Coordinates of C-alpha atoms in Angstrom, one line a residue:
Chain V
X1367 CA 1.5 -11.8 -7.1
X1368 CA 0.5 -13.5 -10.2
X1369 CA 4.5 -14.9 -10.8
X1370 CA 4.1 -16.0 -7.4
X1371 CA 0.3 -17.5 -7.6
X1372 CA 2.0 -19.1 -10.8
X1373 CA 4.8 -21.0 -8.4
X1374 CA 1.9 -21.9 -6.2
X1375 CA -0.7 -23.5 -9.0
X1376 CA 2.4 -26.0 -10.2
X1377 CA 3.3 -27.2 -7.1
X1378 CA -0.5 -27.9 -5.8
X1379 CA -1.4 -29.2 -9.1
X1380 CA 1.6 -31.5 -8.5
X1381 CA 0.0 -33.2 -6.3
X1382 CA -3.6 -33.3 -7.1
X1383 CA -3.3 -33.8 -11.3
X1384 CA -2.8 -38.0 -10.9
X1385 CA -6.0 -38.2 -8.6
X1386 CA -8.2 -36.0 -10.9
X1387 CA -7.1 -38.2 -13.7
X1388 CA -7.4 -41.7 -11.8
X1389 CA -11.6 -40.3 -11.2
X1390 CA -11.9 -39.4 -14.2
X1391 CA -10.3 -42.5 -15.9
X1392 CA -12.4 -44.8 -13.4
X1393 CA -15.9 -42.8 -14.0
X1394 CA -15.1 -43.8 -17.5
X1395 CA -14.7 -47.4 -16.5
X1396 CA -17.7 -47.5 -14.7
X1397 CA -19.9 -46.3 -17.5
X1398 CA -18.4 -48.4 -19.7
X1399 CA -19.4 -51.5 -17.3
X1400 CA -22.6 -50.1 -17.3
X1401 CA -22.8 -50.5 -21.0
X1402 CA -24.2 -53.8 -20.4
X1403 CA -26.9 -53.1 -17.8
X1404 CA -27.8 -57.3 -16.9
X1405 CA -24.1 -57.8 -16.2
X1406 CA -24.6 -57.4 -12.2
X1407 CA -27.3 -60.0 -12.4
X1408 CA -27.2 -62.1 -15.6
X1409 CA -23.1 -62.1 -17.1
X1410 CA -22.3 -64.6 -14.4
X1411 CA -20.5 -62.9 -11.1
X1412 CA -17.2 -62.0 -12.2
X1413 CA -18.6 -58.9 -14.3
X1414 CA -21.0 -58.1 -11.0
X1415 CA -18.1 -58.3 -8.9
X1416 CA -16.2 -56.2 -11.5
X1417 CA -19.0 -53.7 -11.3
X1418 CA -18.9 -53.6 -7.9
X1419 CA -15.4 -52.8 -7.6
X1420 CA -15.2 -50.0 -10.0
X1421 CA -18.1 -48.1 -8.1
X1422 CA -16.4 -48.5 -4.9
X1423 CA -13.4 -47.4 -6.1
X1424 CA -15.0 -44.6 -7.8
X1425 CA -16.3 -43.6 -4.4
X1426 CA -13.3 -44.3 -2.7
X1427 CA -11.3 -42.1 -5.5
X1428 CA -14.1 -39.0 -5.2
X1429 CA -13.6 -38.8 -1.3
X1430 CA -10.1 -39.4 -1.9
X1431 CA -9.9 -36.0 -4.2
X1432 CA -11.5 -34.1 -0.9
X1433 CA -9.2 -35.0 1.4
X1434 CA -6.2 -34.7 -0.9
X1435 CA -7.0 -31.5 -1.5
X1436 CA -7.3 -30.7 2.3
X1437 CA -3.9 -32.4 2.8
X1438 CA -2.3 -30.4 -0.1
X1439 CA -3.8 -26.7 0.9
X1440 CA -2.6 -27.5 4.6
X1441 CA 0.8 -29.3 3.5
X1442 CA 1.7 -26.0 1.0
X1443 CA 1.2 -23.6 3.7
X1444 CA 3.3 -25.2 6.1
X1445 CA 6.1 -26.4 4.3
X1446 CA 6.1 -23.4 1.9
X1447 CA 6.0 -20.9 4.5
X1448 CA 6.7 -22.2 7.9
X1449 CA 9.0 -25.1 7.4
X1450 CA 12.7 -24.9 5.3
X1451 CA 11.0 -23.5 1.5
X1452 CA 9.8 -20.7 4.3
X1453 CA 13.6 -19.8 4.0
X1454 CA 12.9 -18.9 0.4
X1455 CA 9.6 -17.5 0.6
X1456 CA 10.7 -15.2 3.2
X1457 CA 13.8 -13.8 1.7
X1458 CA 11.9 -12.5 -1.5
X1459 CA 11.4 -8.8 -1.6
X1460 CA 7.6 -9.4 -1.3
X1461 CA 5.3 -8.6 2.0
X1462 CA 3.9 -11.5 3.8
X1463 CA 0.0 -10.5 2.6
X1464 CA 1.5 -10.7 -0.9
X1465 CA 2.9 -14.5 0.2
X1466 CA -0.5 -15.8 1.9
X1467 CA -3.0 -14.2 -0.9
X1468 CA -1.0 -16.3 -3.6
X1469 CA -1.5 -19.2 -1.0
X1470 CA -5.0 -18.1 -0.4
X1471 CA -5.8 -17.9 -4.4
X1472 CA -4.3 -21.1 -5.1
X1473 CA -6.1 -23.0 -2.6
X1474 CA -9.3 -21.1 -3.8
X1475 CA -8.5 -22.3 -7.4
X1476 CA -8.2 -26.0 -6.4
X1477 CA -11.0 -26.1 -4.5
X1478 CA -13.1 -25.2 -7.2
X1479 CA -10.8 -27.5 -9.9
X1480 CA -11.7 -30.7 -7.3
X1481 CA -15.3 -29.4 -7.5
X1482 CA -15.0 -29.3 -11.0
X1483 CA -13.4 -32.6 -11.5
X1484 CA -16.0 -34.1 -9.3
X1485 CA -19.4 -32.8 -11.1
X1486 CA -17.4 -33.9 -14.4
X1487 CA -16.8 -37.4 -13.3
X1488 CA -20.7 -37.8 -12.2
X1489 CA -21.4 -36.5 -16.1
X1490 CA -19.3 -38.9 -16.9
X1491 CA -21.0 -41.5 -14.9
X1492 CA -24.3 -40.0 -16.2
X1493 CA -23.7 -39.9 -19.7
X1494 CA -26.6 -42.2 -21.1
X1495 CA -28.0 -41.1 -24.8
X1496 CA -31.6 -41.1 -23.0
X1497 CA -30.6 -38.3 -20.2
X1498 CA -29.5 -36.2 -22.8
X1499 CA -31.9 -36.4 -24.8
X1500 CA -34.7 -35.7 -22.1
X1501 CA -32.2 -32.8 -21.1
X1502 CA -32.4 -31.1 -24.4
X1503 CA -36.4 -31.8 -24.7
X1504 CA -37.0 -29.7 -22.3
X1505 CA -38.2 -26.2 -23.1
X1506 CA -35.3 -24.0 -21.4
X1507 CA -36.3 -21.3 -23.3
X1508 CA -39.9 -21.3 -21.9
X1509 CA -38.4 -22.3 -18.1
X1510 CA -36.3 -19.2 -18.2
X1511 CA -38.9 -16.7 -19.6
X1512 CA -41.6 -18.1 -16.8
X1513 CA -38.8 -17.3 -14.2
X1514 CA -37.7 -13.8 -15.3
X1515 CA -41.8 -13.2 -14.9
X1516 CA -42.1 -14.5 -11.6
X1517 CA -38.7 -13.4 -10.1
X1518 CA -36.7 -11.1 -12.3
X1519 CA -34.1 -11.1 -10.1
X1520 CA -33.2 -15.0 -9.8
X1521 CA -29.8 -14.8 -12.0
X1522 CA -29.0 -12.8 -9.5
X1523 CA -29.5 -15.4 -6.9
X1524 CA -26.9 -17.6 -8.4
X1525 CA -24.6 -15.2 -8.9
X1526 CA -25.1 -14.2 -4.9
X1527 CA -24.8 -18.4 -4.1
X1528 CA -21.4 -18.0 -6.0
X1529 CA -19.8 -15.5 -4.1
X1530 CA -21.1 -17.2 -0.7
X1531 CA -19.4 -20.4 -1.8
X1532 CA -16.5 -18.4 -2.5
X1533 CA -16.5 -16.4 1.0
X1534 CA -17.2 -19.6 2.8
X1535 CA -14.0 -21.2 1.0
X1536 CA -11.2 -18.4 2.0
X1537 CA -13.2 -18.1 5.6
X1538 CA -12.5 -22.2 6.0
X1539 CA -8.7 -21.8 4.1
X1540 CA -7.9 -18.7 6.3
X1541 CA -9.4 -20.4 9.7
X1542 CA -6.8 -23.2 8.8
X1543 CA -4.0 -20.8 7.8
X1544 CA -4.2 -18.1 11.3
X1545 CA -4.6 -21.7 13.1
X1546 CA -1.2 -23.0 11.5
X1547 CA 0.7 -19.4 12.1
X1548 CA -0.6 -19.0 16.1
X1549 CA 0.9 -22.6 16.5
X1550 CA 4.2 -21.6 15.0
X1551 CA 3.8 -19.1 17.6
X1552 CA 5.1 -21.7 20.3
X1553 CA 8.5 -23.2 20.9
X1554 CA 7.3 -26.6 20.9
X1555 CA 4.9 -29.6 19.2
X1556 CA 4.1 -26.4 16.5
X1557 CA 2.3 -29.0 14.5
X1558 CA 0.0 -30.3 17.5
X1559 CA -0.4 -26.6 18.7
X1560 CA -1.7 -26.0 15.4
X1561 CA -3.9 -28.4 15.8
X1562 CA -5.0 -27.3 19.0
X1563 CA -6.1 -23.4 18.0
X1564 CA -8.2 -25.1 15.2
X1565 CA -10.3 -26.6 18.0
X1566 CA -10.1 -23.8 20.3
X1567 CA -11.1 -21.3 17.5
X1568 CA -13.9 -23.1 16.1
X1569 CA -15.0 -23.5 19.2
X1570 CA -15.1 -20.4 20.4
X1571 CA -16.8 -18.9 16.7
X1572 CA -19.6 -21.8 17.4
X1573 CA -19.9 -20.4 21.2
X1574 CA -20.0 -16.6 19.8
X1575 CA -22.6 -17.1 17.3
X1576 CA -25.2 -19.0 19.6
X1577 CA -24.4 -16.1 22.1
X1578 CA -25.3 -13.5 20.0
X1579 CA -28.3 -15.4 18.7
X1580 CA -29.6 -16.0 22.3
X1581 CA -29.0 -12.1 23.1
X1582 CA -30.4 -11.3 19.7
X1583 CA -32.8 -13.5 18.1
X1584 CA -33.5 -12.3 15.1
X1585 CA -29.5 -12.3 14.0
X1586 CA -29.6 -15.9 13.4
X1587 CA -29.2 -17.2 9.9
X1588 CA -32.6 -19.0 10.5
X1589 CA -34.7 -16.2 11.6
X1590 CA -33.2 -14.0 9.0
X1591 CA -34.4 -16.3 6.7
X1592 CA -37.8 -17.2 8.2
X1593 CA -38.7 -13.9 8.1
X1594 CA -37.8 -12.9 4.5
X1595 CA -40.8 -12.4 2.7
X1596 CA -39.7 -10.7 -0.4
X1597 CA -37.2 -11.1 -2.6
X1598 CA -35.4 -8.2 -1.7
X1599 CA -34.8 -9.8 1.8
X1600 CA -34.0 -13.3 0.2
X1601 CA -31.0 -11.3 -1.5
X1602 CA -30.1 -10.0 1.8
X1603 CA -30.2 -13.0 3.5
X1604 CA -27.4 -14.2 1.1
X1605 CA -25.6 -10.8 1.7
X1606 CA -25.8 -11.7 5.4
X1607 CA -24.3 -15.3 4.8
X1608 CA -21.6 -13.4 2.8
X1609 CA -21.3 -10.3 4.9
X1610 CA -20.7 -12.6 8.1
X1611 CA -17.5 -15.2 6.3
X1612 CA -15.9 -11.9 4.8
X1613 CA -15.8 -10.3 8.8
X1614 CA -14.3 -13.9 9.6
X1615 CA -11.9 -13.6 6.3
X1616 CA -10.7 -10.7 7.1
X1617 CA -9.9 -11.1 10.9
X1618 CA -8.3 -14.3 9.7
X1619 CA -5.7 -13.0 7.0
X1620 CA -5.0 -9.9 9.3
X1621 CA -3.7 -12.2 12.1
X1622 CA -2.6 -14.6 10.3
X1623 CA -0.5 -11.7 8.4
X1624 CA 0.4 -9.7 11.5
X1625 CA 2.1 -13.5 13.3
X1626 CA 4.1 -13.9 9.9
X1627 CA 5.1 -10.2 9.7
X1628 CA 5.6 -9.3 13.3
X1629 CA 6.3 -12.5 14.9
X1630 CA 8.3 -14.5 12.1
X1631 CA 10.8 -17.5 14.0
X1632 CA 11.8 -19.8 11.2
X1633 CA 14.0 -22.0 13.2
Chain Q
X656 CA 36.4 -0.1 -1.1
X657 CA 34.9 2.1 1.0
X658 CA 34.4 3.0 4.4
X659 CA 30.1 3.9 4.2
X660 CA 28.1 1.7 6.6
X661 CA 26.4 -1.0 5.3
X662 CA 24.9 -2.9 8.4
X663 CA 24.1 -0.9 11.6
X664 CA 23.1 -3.2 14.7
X665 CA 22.6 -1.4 17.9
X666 CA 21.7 -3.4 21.3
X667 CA 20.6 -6.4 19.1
X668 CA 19.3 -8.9 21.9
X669 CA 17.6 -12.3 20.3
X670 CA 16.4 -14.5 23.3
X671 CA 15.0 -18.1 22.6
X672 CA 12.7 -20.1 24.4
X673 CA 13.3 -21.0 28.9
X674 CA 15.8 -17.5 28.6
X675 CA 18.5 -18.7 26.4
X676 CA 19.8 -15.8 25.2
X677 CA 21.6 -16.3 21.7
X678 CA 22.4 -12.8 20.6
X679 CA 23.3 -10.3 23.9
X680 CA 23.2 -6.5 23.2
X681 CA 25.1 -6.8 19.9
X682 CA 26.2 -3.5 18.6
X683 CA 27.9 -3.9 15.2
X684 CA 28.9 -1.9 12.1
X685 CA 29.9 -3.7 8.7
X686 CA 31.0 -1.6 5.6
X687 CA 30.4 -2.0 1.9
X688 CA 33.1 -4.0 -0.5
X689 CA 34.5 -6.0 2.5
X690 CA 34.7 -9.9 3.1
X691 CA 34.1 -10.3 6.6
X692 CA 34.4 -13.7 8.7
X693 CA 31.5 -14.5 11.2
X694 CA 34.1 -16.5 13.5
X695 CA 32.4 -18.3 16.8
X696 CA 32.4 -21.7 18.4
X697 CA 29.3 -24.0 17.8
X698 CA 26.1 -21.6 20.0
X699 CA 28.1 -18.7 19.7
X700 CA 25.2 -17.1 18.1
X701 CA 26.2 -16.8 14.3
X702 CA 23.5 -18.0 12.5
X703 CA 20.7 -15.9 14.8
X704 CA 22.6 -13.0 13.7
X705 CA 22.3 -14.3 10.1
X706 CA 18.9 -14.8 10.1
X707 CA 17.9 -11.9 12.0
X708 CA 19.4 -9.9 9.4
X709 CA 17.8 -11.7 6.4
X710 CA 14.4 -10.8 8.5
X711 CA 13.6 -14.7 9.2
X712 CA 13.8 -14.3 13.0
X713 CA 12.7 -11.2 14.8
X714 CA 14.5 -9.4 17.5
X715 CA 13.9 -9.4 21.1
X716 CA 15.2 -5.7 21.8
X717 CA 17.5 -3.7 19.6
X718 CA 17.3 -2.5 16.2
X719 CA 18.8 -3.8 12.2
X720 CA 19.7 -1.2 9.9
X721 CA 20.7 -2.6 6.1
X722 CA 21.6 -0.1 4.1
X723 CA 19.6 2.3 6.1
X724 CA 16.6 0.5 6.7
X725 CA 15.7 -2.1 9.1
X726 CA 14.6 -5.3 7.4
X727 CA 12.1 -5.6 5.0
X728 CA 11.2 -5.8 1.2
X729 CA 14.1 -3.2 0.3
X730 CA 16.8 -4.9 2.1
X731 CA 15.4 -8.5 1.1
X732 CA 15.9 -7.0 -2.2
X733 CA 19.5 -6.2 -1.6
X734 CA 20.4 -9.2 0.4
X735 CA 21.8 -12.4 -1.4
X736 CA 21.4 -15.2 1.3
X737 CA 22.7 -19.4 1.4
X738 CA 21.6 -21.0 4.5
X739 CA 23.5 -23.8 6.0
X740 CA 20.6 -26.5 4.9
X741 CA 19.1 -26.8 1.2
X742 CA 15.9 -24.9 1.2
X743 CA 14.7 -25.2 -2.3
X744 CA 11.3 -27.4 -2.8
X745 CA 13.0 -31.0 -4.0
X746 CA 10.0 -31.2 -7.0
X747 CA 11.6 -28.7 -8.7
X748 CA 13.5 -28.7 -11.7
X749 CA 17.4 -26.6 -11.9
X750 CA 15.7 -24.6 -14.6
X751 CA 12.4 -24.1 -12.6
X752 CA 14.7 -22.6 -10.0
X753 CA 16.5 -20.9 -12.7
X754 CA 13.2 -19.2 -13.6
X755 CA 12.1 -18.7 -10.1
X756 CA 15.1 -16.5 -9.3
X757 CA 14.8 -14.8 -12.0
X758 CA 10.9 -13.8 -11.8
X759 CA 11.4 -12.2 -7.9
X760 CA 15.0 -11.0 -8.3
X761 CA 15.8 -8.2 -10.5
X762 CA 19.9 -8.3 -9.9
X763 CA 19.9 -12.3 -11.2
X764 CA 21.7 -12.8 -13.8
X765 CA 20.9 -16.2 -15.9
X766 CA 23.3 -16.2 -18.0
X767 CA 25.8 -16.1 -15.1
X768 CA 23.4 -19.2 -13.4
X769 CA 23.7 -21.1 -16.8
X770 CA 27.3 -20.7 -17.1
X771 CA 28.4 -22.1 -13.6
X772 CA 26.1 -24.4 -14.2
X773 CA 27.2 -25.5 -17.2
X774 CA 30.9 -25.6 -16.1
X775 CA 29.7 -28.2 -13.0
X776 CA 28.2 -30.1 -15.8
X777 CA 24.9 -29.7 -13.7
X778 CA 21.9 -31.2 -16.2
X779 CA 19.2 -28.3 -15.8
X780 CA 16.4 -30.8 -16.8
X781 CA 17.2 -32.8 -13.6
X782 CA 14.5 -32.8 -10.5
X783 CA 16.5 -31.3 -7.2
X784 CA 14.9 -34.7 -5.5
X785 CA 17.3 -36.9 -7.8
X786 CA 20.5 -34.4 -6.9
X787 CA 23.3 -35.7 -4.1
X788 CA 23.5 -33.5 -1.1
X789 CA 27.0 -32.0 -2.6
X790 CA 25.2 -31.0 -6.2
X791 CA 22.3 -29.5 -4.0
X792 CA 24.9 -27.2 -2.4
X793 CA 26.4 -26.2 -5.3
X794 CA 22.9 -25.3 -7.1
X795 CA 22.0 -23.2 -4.3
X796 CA 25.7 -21.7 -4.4
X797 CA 25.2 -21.0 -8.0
X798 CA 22.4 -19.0 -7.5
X799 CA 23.1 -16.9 -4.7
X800 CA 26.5 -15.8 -6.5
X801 CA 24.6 -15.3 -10.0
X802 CA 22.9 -12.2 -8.1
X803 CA 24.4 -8.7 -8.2
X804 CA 23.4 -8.3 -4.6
X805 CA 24.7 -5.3 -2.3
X806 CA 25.0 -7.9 0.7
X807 CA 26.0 -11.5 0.6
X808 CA 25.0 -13.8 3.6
X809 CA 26.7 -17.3 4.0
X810 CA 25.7 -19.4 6.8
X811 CA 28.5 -22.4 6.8
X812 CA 29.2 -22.5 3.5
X813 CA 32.5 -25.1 3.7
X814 CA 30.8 -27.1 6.3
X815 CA 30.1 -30.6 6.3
X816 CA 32.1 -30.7 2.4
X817 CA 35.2 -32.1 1.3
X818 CA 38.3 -30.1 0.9
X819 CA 37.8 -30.1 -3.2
X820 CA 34.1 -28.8 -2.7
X821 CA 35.7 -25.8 -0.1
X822 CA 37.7 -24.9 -2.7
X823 CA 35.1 -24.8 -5.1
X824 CA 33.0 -22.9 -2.9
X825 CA 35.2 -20.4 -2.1
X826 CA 36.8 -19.5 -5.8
X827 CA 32.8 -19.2 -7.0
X828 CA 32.3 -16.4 -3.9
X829 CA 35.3 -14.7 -4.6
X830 CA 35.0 -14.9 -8.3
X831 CA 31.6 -13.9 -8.7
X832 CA 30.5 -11.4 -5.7
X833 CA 29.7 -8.1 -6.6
X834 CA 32.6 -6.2 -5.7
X835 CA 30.6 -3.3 -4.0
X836 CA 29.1 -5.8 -2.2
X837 CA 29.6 -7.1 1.3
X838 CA 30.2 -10.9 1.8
X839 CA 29.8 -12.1 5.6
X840 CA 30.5 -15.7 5.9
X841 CA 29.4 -17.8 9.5
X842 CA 32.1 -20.3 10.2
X843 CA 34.6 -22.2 12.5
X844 CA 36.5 -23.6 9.6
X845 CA 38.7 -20.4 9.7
X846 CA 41.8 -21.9 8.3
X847 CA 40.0 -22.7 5.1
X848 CA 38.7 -19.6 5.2
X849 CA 41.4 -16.7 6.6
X850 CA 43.1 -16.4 3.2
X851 CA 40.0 -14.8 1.6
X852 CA 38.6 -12.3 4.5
X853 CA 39.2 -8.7 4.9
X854 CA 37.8 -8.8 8.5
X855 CA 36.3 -10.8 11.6
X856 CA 34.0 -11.0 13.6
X857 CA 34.1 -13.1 17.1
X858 CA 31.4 -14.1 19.0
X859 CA 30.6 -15.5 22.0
X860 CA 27.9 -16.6 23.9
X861 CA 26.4 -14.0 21.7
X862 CA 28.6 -11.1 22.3
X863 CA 30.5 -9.6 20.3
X864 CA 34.1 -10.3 21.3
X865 CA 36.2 -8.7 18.8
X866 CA 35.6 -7.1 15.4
X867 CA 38.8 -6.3 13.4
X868 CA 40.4 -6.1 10.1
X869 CA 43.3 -9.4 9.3
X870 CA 45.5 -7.8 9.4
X871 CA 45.5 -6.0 12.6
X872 CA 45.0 -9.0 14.2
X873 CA 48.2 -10.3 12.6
X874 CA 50.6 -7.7 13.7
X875 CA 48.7 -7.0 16.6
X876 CA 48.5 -10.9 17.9
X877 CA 51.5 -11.8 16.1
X878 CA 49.6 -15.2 15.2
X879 CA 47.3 -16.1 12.2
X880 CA 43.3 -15.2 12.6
X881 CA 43.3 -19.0 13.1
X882 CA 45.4 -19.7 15.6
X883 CA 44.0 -16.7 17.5
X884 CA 40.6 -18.3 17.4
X885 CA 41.8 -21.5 18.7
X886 CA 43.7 -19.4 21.6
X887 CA 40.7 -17.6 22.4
X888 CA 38.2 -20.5 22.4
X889 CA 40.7 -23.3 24.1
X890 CA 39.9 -21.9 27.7
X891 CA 36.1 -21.5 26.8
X892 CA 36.4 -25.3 26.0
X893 CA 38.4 -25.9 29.3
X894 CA 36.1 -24.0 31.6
X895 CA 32.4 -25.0 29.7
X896 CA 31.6 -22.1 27.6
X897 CA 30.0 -20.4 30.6
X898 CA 32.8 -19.1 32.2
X899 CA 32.7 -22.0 35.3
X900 CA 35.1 -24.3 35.4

């Protein structure tokens, strides 16, 4: 699993290393036009329009990272495991949950990099001696200590927050991944059938959950959290967030692994 | 060479999309140490069969026994197979391939890999993406002979190559298969072919239509494997493949 996670890291890195250096490199740029803070209104308009540029391309670049990544984690699984490299994926003495967790993982891992890469650039962007300095000024020590008094248990919240970021990731990768493997499942247009189950299945989640919040009120996320009081039900109503994307996870990888294993037509 | 069962295939029924059947209630045996030619016009059903058995397609009815056990991470294990298109991701690297095979397959030998490659003056260093279509070929050649596998699957190996290249293609197989191992080869280039098989296989319109050692069909026919072939497969040309003139 972790030779074959390994394979999987290279080739989506392949893709995505240029772009995290081009937002990184023009975050840099940017700050460095912001050196001279008149230039949009008093340097004359070629270093306004210069300005200007860089900060759409910035933007441009940081939405570009997002869909890139989209593109990548889709284009992997396909190709890799349903177009010709499915050939040799498929004839390695491995089991097909062994194939999509290494997919799984390494879409997990560059989600996070691109996350990364993102809050580094707006550092980047941020970097002025003054925020700093008003960063460290202020008295974490003191912060912390008032927090531990009046909710002990808030480290606990982020680590909670973590994990539901992380559920809610692999439930989105494996909605993508079941939706890819039940359009393989036809003869025909696999890509647009593919397609096609994405809608229907989202669809059909959204219509489930406002069922079972009209039947049962007090299921939905909102209520849940409306009606947490103490902490103790503030945790749960993270555990329910989390509790609700690993059900979906699950279902996911155990269709998406029972078409690949069961129902495999590499063509 | 010996006469154990390697491949068991009983009733083996593969049926595509609108009813087309390509594989019709095959029942087949194949023993260890032989070289056996999978001999069939174009449809005939050959590479279904290939790909059924390297667990890429899944059977209608019927079931696949490999060494004992019907397809799966053991016989994966055990089974060294070359499509008839290049299936390797065109970013890598010879030596990244090099690496791959030898991370998931325990029987690869590198030192065989380097060697081969080395003799085809094939540059390791060099990106698959920047390789003709013949030095593609014979990278994914090299590495399917460099394993000690029990079973060797070929899909069209000599197709679509120059008569140098079929050469080449066939002294590597025969000069580097395990010899325990079984070689099955899908062609309809059996001229090139006849001199290096121990048995056939014919198919058509995905039944099996005879299965018999070289020889036998020699003294039996009186005519080479290849001529036989033609013979047999002239009047399916003349009446349509479907029997209807």
């Amino acid at each position: 699993m972790v030779k074959l996670l390994r394979y999987e890291l290279k080739s989506l890195l392949r893709g995505l290393l240029p772009i995290y250096g081009a937002v990184l490199a023009v975050a840099l740029c940017n700050r460095v036009l912001w050196l001279f803070p008149l230039s949009l209104h008093a340097d004359g308009p070629l270093s306004g329009i210069a300005a200007i540029i860089a900060l759409s391309v910035y933007i441009l670049l940081c939405i570009g990272v997002a869909v890139l990544t989209l593109i990548v984690i889709v284009q992997r699984f396909y190709q890799g495991l349903l177009g010709k490299e499915g050939y040799l994926m498929f004839t390695l003495p491995l089991k097909s949950w062994q194939l999509i967790g290494s997919k799984l993982l390494g879409a997990f891992l560059v989600t996070m990099l691109s996350t990364i890469v993102g809050i580094c650039s707006i550092l980047i962007l941020l970097s002025y001696p003054e925020i700093y300095q008003d960063f460290l000024a202020i008295h974490w020590a003191e912060i912390i200590h008032d927090a531990f008094v009046k909710m002990p248990s808030w480290p606990l919240f982020l680590v909670e927050f973590f994990f539901y970021c992380c559920i809610l990731t692999f439930a989105s990768t494996l909605l993508l991944y079941v939706s890819m493997a039940l359009g393989h499942l036809s003869h025909n247009h696999r890509i647009l059938w593919a397609v096609i189950w994405y809608v229907i299945l989202s669809t059909v989640i959204s219509a489930l959950e406002s069922i079972v919040t009209a039947l049962v009120p007090s299921l939905s996320f909102l209520s849940v959290l409306e009606h947490a009081t103490t902490t103790f039900q503030l945790h749960l109503v993270f555990w329910y967030g989390i509790g609700y994307y690993l059900l979906q996870s699950v279902v996911f990888f155990i269709g998406t692994n029972f078409i690949l294993n069961r129902r495999l037509n590499l063509q | 060479m010996t006469q154990t069962p390697l491949v068991q295939l009983q009733q083996l029924t593969k049926q595509y999309e609108k009813g087309k059947v390509a594989l019709d209630h095959l029942d087949l045996t194949l023993c260890r140490g032989r070289t056996i030619g999978l001999l069939g016009p174009n449809g005939s059903g050959k590479t279904t069969l290939i790909k059924l058995l390297c667990g890429l397609l899944q059977p209608s009815f019927g079931t696949i026994r490999i060494d004992g056990q019907a397809p799966g991470v053991y016989t994966k294990s055990i089974i060294s197979y070359l499509p008839d298109q290049i299936y390797f991701p065109l970013w890598m690297k010879t030596t990244d391939l090099i690496d791959f095979f030898a991370d998931f397959y325990t029987d690869f030998s590198r030192q065989k890999a380097l060697s081969m490659l080395d003799t085809l003056s094939i540059p390791l260093q060099q990106r698959l993406k920047n390789m003709s279509k013949g030095t593609l070929e014979k990278v994914q050649l090299v590495l399917v002979m460099s394993r000690q596998a029990q079973f060797y699957l070929m899909d069209e190996p000599i197709a679509g190559v120059d008569p140098a290249a079929r050469d080449f293609i066939l002294n590597t197989i025969l000069t580097n298969y395990n010899e325990e191992g079984t070689v099955l080869l899908s062609t309809h280039l059996i001229g090139d072919i006849e001199r290096v098989l121990d048995e056939v296989v014919f198919l058509q319109n995905g039944r099996l239509l005879r299965h018999d050692t070289v020889d036998q069909i020699r003294e039996q026919e009186g005519m080479s494997v290849d001529r036989y072939f033609r013979e047999q497969f002239r009047t399916e040309a003349l009446v349509g493949g479907n029997g209807r003139w």
